[in-house]
């Protein structure tokens, strides 16, 4: 083989979930199991006919709509092929040899993958009870810390911390440490992040959002982030030009403008999740309180979790095993339509009775 960058050669590939056989339910990637807004589908159809033209490199229609809703300037907003692309872009832009990303025990694995791609160490502090602990983060800040990365609500935990806690963390961080808050499940969190968006001008805070979860557009690959103006400018040098397709930009804009549909999906999903978690508890299974479209289910030991995984797969349901996060006694289960969740509970009930 041709010699490659040794830093890349030593990396492990990012562990996506196994392919779900056709006809089965994939409850493994926290996709919406409900379809996108009909308005987004119509906008995508219409945009398809403009596919011979490059997309707007500045995502102007979309950033204008987002800026309007969150009281931001369009210059603060970057749009990526999913927020994953923006996470990678952020790491690349900030990485300098010897520096660290400080994060939490269960923070999104892809952030660690990208940090290491660009030579940054990724340090994780404990999350007692599967919940981010601001004091533990602050205690671990060193002169090498360049980014503090946290997910709120968390994935794979589903738990959230109050926005006031994030403000406290931000206030206590040195000005040359960037706080990056990944809010991929922000629309489902039940709390407003407006106080965070108001602080962009301080220069060391960014917020990431996604169209993949609550907006039901995982396949379109669109995410956005709010960044301080200077940092956004530097990241633009790294982000590949014309990254988000004509069709995806149109779909994201129409979905964003259909807040009524979003509110319905959020309400339906939250209700299904509450019922699912209540039933899990009735079965005697522990599940941290979730503010997302999934639940982390604790089985007590790895053998029980594996047995449940196999039983669910035999029943046509594919949850996500959690070996990647080193919690092999748990499964992460995306919230789907009621009939699927009922089937899931039947299988888990039989497992618990074993
Ligand atoms: C799903 C997810 C993402 C990725 O979202 P995309 O916009 O699809 O790239 C980012 N962060 C967390 C915590 C997620 O769960």
GROMACS .gro file of C-alpha atoms and ligand atoms in nm:
model
  369
    1UNK     CA    1   0.000   0.000   0.000
    2UNK     CA    2   0.108   0.356  -0.058
    3UNK     CA    3   0.228   0.510   0.271
    4UNK     CA    4  -0.042   0.717   0.447
    5UNK     CA    5  -0.030   0.976   0.722
    6UNK     CA    6   0.065   0.767   1.031
    7UNK     CA    7  -0.196   0.950   1.238
    8UNK     CA    8  -0.466   0.816   1.003
    9UNK     CA    9  -0.317   0.466   0.990
   10UNK     CA   10  -0.350   0.429   1.367
   11UNK     CA   11  -0.716   0.544   1.377
   12UNK     CA   12  -1.003   0.301   1.421
   13UNK     CA   13  -1.285   0.342   1.167
   14UNK     CA   14  -1.599   0.511   1.303
   15UNK     CA   15  -1.838   0.239   1.421
   16UNK     CA   16  -2.169   0.294   1.248
   17UNK     CA   17  -2.446   0.044   1.321
   18UNK     CA   18  -2.484  -0.283   1.130
   19UNK     CA   19  -2.711  -0.268   0.822
   20UNK     CA   20  -3.073  -0.345   0.905
   21UNK     CA   21  -3.213  -0.619   0.676
   22UNK     CA   22  -3.507  -0.499   0.463
   23UNK     CA   23  -3.845  -0.541   0.629
   24UNK     CA   24  -3.704  -0.493   0.981
   25UNK     CA   25  -3.727  -0.185   1.203
   26UNK     CA   26  -3.398   0.000   1.256
   27UNK     CA   27  -3.421   0.152   1.603
   28UNK     CA   28  -3.044   0.195   1.600
   29UNK     CA   29  -2.962   0.539   1.456
   30UNK     CA   30  -3.213   0.771   1.623
   31UNK     CA   31  -3.367   0.854   1.290
   32UNK     CA   32  -3.725   0.971   1.291
   33UNK     CA   33  -3.945   0.676   1.212
   34UNK     CA   34  -4.206   0.923   1.098
   35UNK     CA   35  -4.173   1.081   0.752
   36UNK     CA   36  -4.057   1.439   0.693
   37UNK     CA   37  -4.305   1.726   0.654
   38UNK     CA   38  -4.505   1.694   0.328
   39UNK     CA   39  -4.391   2.050   0.257
   40UNK     CA   40  -4.028   1.938   0.273
   41UNK     CA   41  -4.102   1.653   0.033
   42UNK     CA   42  -4.275   1.887  -0.210
   43UNK     CA   43  -3.989   2.139  -0.190
   44UNK     CA   44  -3.738   1.860  -0.258
   45UNK     CA   45  -3.933   1.746  -0.564
   46UNK     CA   46  -3.944   2.098  -0.695
   47UNK     CA   47  -3.572   2.152  -0.631
   48UNK     CA   48  -3.480   1.831  -0.812
   49UNK     CA   49  -3.546   2.007  -1.144
   50UNK     CA   50  -3.272   2.259  -1.053
   51UNK     CA   51  -3.010   1.989  -1.005
   52UNK     CA   52  -2.802   2.106  -1.302
   53UNK     CA   53  -2.716   2.421  -1.104
   54UNK     CA   54  -2.471   2.430  -0.812
   55UNK     CA   55  -2.634   2.491  -0.475
   56UNK     CA   56  -2.607   2.827  -0.299
   57UNK     CA   57  -2.262   2.814  -0.142
   58UNK     CA   58  -2.383   3.043   0.137
   59UNK     CA   59  -2.713   2.856   0.204
   60UNK     CA   60  -2.873   3.202   0.206
   61UNK     CA   61  -3.242   3.110   0.221
   62UNK     CA   62  -3.183   2.863   0.499
   63UNK     CA   63  -2.950   3.078   0.710
   64UNK     CA   64  -3.186   3.374   0.675
   65UNK     CA   65  -3.474   3.166   0.812
   66UNK     CA   66  -3.263   3.025   1.096
   67UNK     CA   67  -3.119   3.366   1.181
   68UNK     CA   68  -3.470   3.511   1.196
   69UNK     CA   69  -3.599   3.248   1.437
   70UNK     CA   70  -3.301   3.250   1.675
   71UNK     CA   71  -3.220   3.622   1.654
   72UNK     CA   72  -2.878   3.558   1.498
   73UNK     CA   73  -2.686   3.708   1.209
   74UNK     CA   74  -2.662   3.490   0.901
   75UNK     CA   75  -2.283   3.540   0.921
   76UNK     CA   76  -2.284   3.339   1.244
   77UNK     CA   77  -2.441   3.034   1.082
   78UNK     CA   78  -2.269   2.753   0.893
   79UNK     CA   79  -2.453   2.466   0.729
   80UNK     CA   80  -2.299   2.123   0.689
   81UNK     CA   81  -2.373   1.783   0.540
   82UNK     CA   82  -2.514   1.694   0.877
   83UNK     CA   83  -2.374   1.847   1.192
   84UNK     CA   84  -2.112   1.572   1.170
   85UNK     CA   85  -1.940   1.770   0.894
   86UNK     CA   86  -1.934   2.079   1.113
   87UNK     CA   87  -1.787   1.885   1.406
   88UNK     CA   88  -1.504   1.764   1.181
   89UNK     CA   89  -1.456   2.114   1.040
   90UNK     CA   90  -1.436   2.261   1.389
   91UNK     CA   91  -1.173   2.010   1.500
   92UNK     CA   92  -0.965   2.072   1.187
   93UNK     CA   93  -0.988   2.449   1.225
   94UNK     CA   94  -0.882   2.458   1.590
   95UNK     CA   95  -0.645   2.161   1.619
   96UNK     CA   96  -0.290   2.247   1.719
   97UNK     CA   97  -0.037   1.986   1.830
   98UNK     CA   98  -0.057   1.888   2.195
   99UNK     CA   99  -0.403   2.032   2.259
  100UNK     CA  100  -0.704   1.854   2.405
  101UNK     CA  101  -1.075   1.831   2.361
  102UNK     CA  102  -1.231   1.795   2.705
  103UNK     CA  103  -1.555   1.604   2.702
  104UNK     CA  104  -1.773   1.370   2.901
  105UNK     CA  105  -1.785   0.992   2.945
  106UNK     CA  106  -2.079   0.936   2.710
  107UNK     CA  107  -2.035   1.225   2.467
  108UNK     CA  108  -2.100   1.151   2.102
  109UNK     CA  109  -1.834   0.910   1.971
  110UNK     CA  110  -1.797   1.087   1.637
  111UNK     CA  111  -1.653   1.393   1.812
  112UNK     CA  112  -1.371   1.177   1.946
  113UNK     CA  113  -1.315   1.021   1.602
  114UNK     CA  114  -1.273   1.361   1.439
  115UNK     CA  115  -1.064   1.506   1.721
  116UNK     CA  116  -0.818   1.220   1.682
  117UNK     CA  117  -0.823   1.255   1.302
  118UNK     CA  118  -0.678   1.600   1.345
  119UNK     CA  119  -0.435   1.505   1.620
  120UNK     CA  120  -0.628   1.633   1.922
  121UNK     CA  121  -0.646   1.425   2.238
  122UNK     CA  122  -1.001   1.357   2.357
  123UNK     CA  123  -1.039   1.345   2.733
  124UNK     CA  124  -1.359   1.227   2.898
  125UNK     CA  125  -1.473   1.306   3.252
  126UNK     CA  126  -1.721   1.087   3.440
  127UNK     CA  127  -2.097   1.128   3.403
  128UNK     CA  128  -2.247   1.000   3.728
  129UNK     CA  129  -2.600   0.864   3.668
  130UNK     CA  130  -2.546   0.910   3.293
  131UNK     CA  131  -2.566   1.288   3.337
  132UNK     CA  132  -2.317   1.563   3.250
  133UNK     CA  133  -2.154   1.713   3.559
  134UNK     CA  134  -2.030   2.069   3.504
  135UNK     CA  135  -1.806   2.073   3.812
  136UNK     CA  136  -1.619   1.765   3.695
  137UNK     CA  137  -1.561   1.931   3.357
  138UNK     CA  138  -1.431   2.248   3.520
  139UNK     CA  139  -1.200   2.052   3.747
  140UNK     CA  140  -1.041   1.887   3.441
  141UNK     CA  141  -0.962   2.203   3.241
  142UNK     CA  142  -0.586   2.244   3.182
  143UNK     CA  143  -0.376   2.485   2.974
  144UNK     CA  144  -0.390   2.223   2.696
  145UNK     CA  145  -0.772   2.233   2.680
  146UNK     CA  146  -0.883   2.406   2.359
  147UNK     CA  147  -1.241   2.278   2.322
  148UNK     CA  148  -1.498   2.164   2.575
  149UNK     CA  149  -1.742   1.945   2.385
  150UNK     CA  150  -2.072   1.839   2.532
  151UNK     CA  151  -2.402   1.707   2.407
  152UNK     CA  152  -2.723   1.838   2.555
  153UNK     CA  153  -2.937   1.631   2.563
  154UNK     CA  154  -2.680   1.353   2.560
  155UNK     CA  155  -2.646   1.066   2.317
  156UNK     CA  156  -2.651   0.774   2.408
  157UNK     CA  157  -2.777   0.874   2.754
  158UNK     CA  158  -3.079   1.086   2.657
  159UNK     CA  159  -3.037   1.294   2.973
  160UNK     CA  160  -3.015   1.671   2.978
  161UNK     CA  161  -2.875   1.939   3.203
  162UNK     CA  162  -3.034   2.280   3.255
  163UNK     CA  163  -2.925   2.559   3.022
  164UNK     CA  164  -2.834   2.752   3.339
  165UNK     CA  165  -2.568   2.487   3.409
  166UNK     CA  166  -2.419   2.539   3.063
  167UNK     CA  167  -2.410   2.913   3.122
  168UNK     CA  168  -2.228   2.849   3.450
  169UNK     CA  169  -1.977   2.630   3.269
  170UNK     CA  170  -1.927   2.891   2.998
  171UNK     CA  171  -1.876   3.169   3.253
  172UNK     CA  172  -1.604   2.970   3.428
  173UNK     CA  173  -1.406   2.874   3.117
  174UNK     CA  174  -1.099   3.071   3.008
  175UNK     CA  175  -1.166   3.295   2.705
  176UNK     CA  176  -0.936   3.085   2.483
  177UNK     CA  177  -1.134   2.764   2.542
  178UNK     CA  178  -1.426   2.708   2.305
  179UNK     CA  179  -1.741   2.558   2.452
  180UNK     CA  180  -1.918   2.353   2.183
  181UNK     CA  181  -2.270   2.242   2.272
  182UNK     CA  182  -2.403   1.972   2.040
  183UNK     CA  183  -2.781   2.005   2.044
  184UNK     CA  184  -2.869   1.740   1.785
  185UNK     CA  185  -3.179   1.669   1.997
  186UNK     CA  186  -3.237   2.033   2.093
  187UNK     CA  187  -3.588   2.048   1.948
  188UNK     CA  188  -3.686   1.753   2.169
  189UNK     CA  189  -3.518   1.880   2.484
  190UNK     CA  190  -3.813   2.073   2.622
  191UNK     CA  191  -3.599   2.376   2.705
  192UNK     CA  192  -3.497   2.687   2.514
  193UNK     CA  193  -3.135   2.750   2.422
  194UNK     CA  194  -3.198   3.120   2.358
  195UNK     CA  195  -2.961   3.224   2.642
  196UNK     CA  196  -2.680   3.036   2.465
  197UNK     CA  197  -2.747   3.190   2.125
  198UNK     CA  198  -2.732   3.534   2.292
  199UNK     CA  199  -2.371   3.474   2.397
  200UNK     CA  200  -2.209   3.415   2.058
  201UNK     CA  201  -2.044   3.756   2.065
  202UNK     CA  202  -1.829   3.644   2.357
  203UNK     CA  203  -1.630   3.453   2.096
  204UNK     CA  204  -1.585   3.116   2.270
  205UNK     CA  205  -1.918   2.937   2.236
  206UNK     CA  206  -2.081   2.746   1.953
  207UNK     CA  207  -2.406   2.553   1.925
  208UNK     CA  208  -2.475   2.270   1.681
  209UNK     CA  209  -2.816   2.163   1.553
  210UNK     CA  210  -2.930   1.893   1.313
  211UNK     CA  211  -3.213   1.830   1.070
  212UNK     CA  212  -3.163   1.455   1.112
  213UNK     CA  213  -3.358   1.391   1.430
  214UNK     CA  214  -3.667   1.599   1.515
  215UNK     CA  215  -3.699   1.731   1.158
  216UNK     CA  216  -3.695   1.377   1.019
  217UNK     CA  217  -3.441   1.453   0.745
  218UNK     CA  218  -3.149   1.221   0.828
  219UNK     CA  219  -3.125   1.113   0.464
  220UNK     CA  220  -3.092   1.470   0.339
  221UNK     CA  221  -2.776   1.527   0.551
  222UNK     CA  222  -2.823   1.880   0.678
  223UNK     CA  223  -2.703   2.028   1.006
  224UNK     CA  224  -2.619   2.379   1.112
  225UNK     CA  225  -2.424   2.556   1.377
  226UNK     CA  226  -2.407   2.901   1.531
  227UNK     CA  227  -2.047   3.020   1.566
  228UNK     CA  228  -1.876   3.345   1.664
  229UNK     CA  229  -1.823   3.547   1.344
  230UNK     CA  230  -1.441   3.517   1.338
  231UNK     CA  231  -1.448   3.142   1.395
  232UNK     CA  232  -1.717   3.096   1.128
  233UNK     CA  233  -1.489   3.280   0.884
  234UNK     CA  234  -1.194   3.052   0.960
  235UNK     CA  235  -1.411   2.740   0.934
  236UNK     CA  236  -1.535   2.849   0.593
  237UNK     CA  237  -1.180   2.809   0.465
  238UNK     CA  238  -1.194   2.440   0.555
  239UNK     CA  239  -1.556   2.350   0.479
  240UNK     CA  240  -1.592   2.210   0.129
  241UNK     CA  241  -1.762   2.464  -0.100
  242UNK     CA  242  -2.118   2.400  -0.223
  243UNK     CA  243  -2.142   2.120   0.034
  244UNK     CA  244  -2.520   2.087   0.075
  245UNK     CA  245  -2.718   1.987  -0.235
  246UNK     CA  246  -2.990   2.197  -0.398
  247UNK     CA  247  -3.246   1.936  -0.296
  248UNK     CA  248  -3.128   1.911   0.066
  249UNK     CA  249  -3.121   2.288   0.115
  250UNK     CA  250  -3.474   2.317  -0.018
  251UNK     CA  251  -3.600   2.033   0.202
  252UNK     CA  252  -3.435   2.171   0.514
  253UNK     CA  253  -3.578   2.518   0.453
  254UNK     CA  254  -3.931   2.387   0.400
  255UNK     CA  255  -3.905   2.162   0.706
  256UNK     CA  256  -3.774   2.453   0.914
  257UNK     CA  257  -4.063   2.672   0.804
  258UNK     CA  258  -4.317   2.403   0.891
  259UNK     CA  259  -4.292   2.450   1.268
  260UNK     CA  260  -4.641   2.313   1.315
  261UNK     CA  261  -4.537   1.977   1.172
  262UNK     CA  262  -4.222   1.980   1.386
  263UNK     CA  263  -4.424   2.052   1.701
  264UNK     CA  264  -4.652   1.760   1.620
  265UNK     CA  265  -4.363   1.519   1.566
  266UNK     CA  266  -4.198   1.635   1.888
  267UNK     CA  267  -4.520   1.592   2.083
  268UNK     CA  268  -4.593   1.248   1.937
  269UNK     CA  269  -4.238   1.126   1.989
  270UNK     CA  270  -4.220   1.259   2.345
  271UNK     CA  271  -4.547   1.092   2.439
  272UNK     CA  272  -4.438   0.757   2.291
  273UNK     CA  273  -4.105   0.788   2.474
  274UNK     CA  274  -4.270   0.863   2.807
  275UNK     CA  275  -4.499   0.562   2.770
  276UNK     CA  276  -4.211   0.339   2.662
  277UNK     CA  277  -3.991   0.443   2.954
  278UNK     CA  278  -4.277   0.401   3.199
  279UNK     CA  279  -4.341   0.046   3.073
  280UNK     CA  280  -3.969  -0.034   3.090
  281UNK     CA  281  -3.970   0.072   3.454
  282UNK     CA  282  -4.274  -0.145   3.518
  283UNK     CA  283  -4.077  -0.438   3.377
  284UNK     CA  284  -3.804  -0.359   3.629
  285UNK     CA  285  -3.558  -0.223   3.371
  286UNK     CA  286  -3.366   0.096   3.446
  287UNK     CA  287  -3.363   0.373   3.187
  288UNK     CA  288  -3.218   0.722   3.245
  289UNK     CA  289  -3.478   0.998   3.197
  290UNK     CA  290  -3.465   1.083   2.828
  291UNK     CA  291  -3.531   1.415   2.656
  292UNK     CA  292  -3.470   1.279   2.306
  293UNK     CA  293  -3.618   1.036   2.054
  294UNK     CA  294  -3.453   0.732   2.214
  295UNK     CA  295  -3.413   0.552   2.544
  296UNK     CA  296  -3.105   0.388   2.691
  297UNK     CA  297  -3.210   0.062   2.853
  298UNK     CA  298  -3.000  -0.095   3.129
  299UNK     CA  299  -3.012  -0.473   3.156
  300UNK     CA  300  -2.779  -0.517   3.452
  301UNK     CA  301  -2.520  -0.727   3.274
  302UNK     CA  302  -2.381  -0.784   2.927
  303UNK     CA  303  -2.527  -1.135   2.887
  304UNK     CA  304  -2.880  -1.006   2.948
  305UNK     CA  305  -2.832  -0.715   2.708
  306UNK     CA  306  -2.700  -0.951   2.440
  307UNK     CA  307  -2.988  -1.189   2.494
  308UNK     CA  308  -3.235  -0.898   2.460
  309UNK     CA  309  -3.053  -0.775   2.148
  310UNK     CA  310  -3.082  -1.117   1.985
  311UNK     CA  311  -3.447  -1.157   2.083
  312UNK     CA  312  -3.533  -0.814   1.945
  313UNK     CA  313  -3.347  -0.882   1.621
  314UNK     CA  314  -3.529  -1.214   1.583
  315UNK     CA  315  -3.849  -1.016   1.623
  316UNK     CA  316  -3.746  -0.778   1.345
  317UNK     CA  317  -3.631  -0.491   1.567
  318UNK     CA  318  -3.272  -0.362   1.554
  319UNK     CA  319  -3.166  -0.153   1.856
  320UNK     CA  320  -2.810  -0.024   1.899
  321UNK     CA  321  -2.568  -0.225   2.112
  322UNK     CA  322  -2.344   0.004   2.314
  323UNK     CA  323  -2.002  -0.161   2.297
  324UNK     CA  324  -1.870   0.153   2.126
  325UNK     CA  325  -1.936   0.345   2.449
  326UNK     CA  326  -1.816   0.063   2.669
  327UNK     CA  327  -2.155   0.009   2.830
  328UNK     CA  328  -2.226  -0.341   2.694
  329UNK     CA  329  -2.498  -0.400   2.958
  330UNK     CA  330  -2.723  -0.147   2.781
  331UNK     CA  331  -2.907  -0.106   2.451
  332UNK     CA  332  -3.011   0.223   2.293
  333UNK     CA  333  -3.356   0.205   2.141
  334UNK     CA  334  -3.494   0.474   1.908
  335UNK     CA  335  -3.858   0.570   1.962
  336UNK     CA  336  -4.070   0.456   1.669
  337UNK     CA  337  -4.440   0.424   1.594
  338UNK     CA  338  -4.661   0.285   1.869
  339UNK     CA  339  -4.702  -0.063   1.718
  340UNK     CA  340  -4.323  -0.106   1.701
  341UNK     CA  341  -4.275   0.007   2.061
  342UNK     CA  342  -4.548  -0.229   2.178
  343UNK     CA  343  -4.380  -0.518   1.998
  344UNK     CA  344  -4.050  -0.415   2.153
  345UNK     CA  345  -4.201  -0.418   2.502
  346UNK     CA  346  -4.355  -0.762   2.446
  347UNK     CA  347  -4.015  -0.903   2.355
  348UNK     CA  348  -3.844  -0.730   2.648
  349UNK     CA  349  -4.113  -0.852   2.884
  350UNK     CA  350  -4.044  -1.212   2.776
  351UNK     CA  351  -3.672  -1.148   2.823
  352UNK     CA  352  -3.716  -1.017   3.176
  353UNK     CA  353  -3.934  -1.317   3.265
  354UNK     CA  354  -3.656  -1.560   3.161
  355LIG     C1  355  -2.724   1.222   1.533
  355LIG     C2  356  -2.626   1.308   1.604
  355LIG     C3  357  -2.545   1.398   1.535
  355LIG     C4  358  -2.531   1.394   1.385
  355LIG     O1  359  -2.624   1.459   1.320
  355LIG     P1  360  -2.616   1.482   1.162
  355LIG     O2  361  -2.672   1.618   1.151
  355LIG     O3  362  -2.700   1.375   1.103
  355LIG     O4  363  -2.474   1.474   1.117
  355LIG     C5  364  -2.462   1.482   1.606
  355LIG     N1  365  -2.456   1.476   1.740
  355LIG     C6  366  -2.530   1.389   1.810
  355LIG     C7  367  -2.517   1.385   1.957
  355LIG     C8  368  -2.615   1.301   1.744
  355LIG     O5  369  -2.685   1.211   1.813
   0.00000   0.00000   0.00000
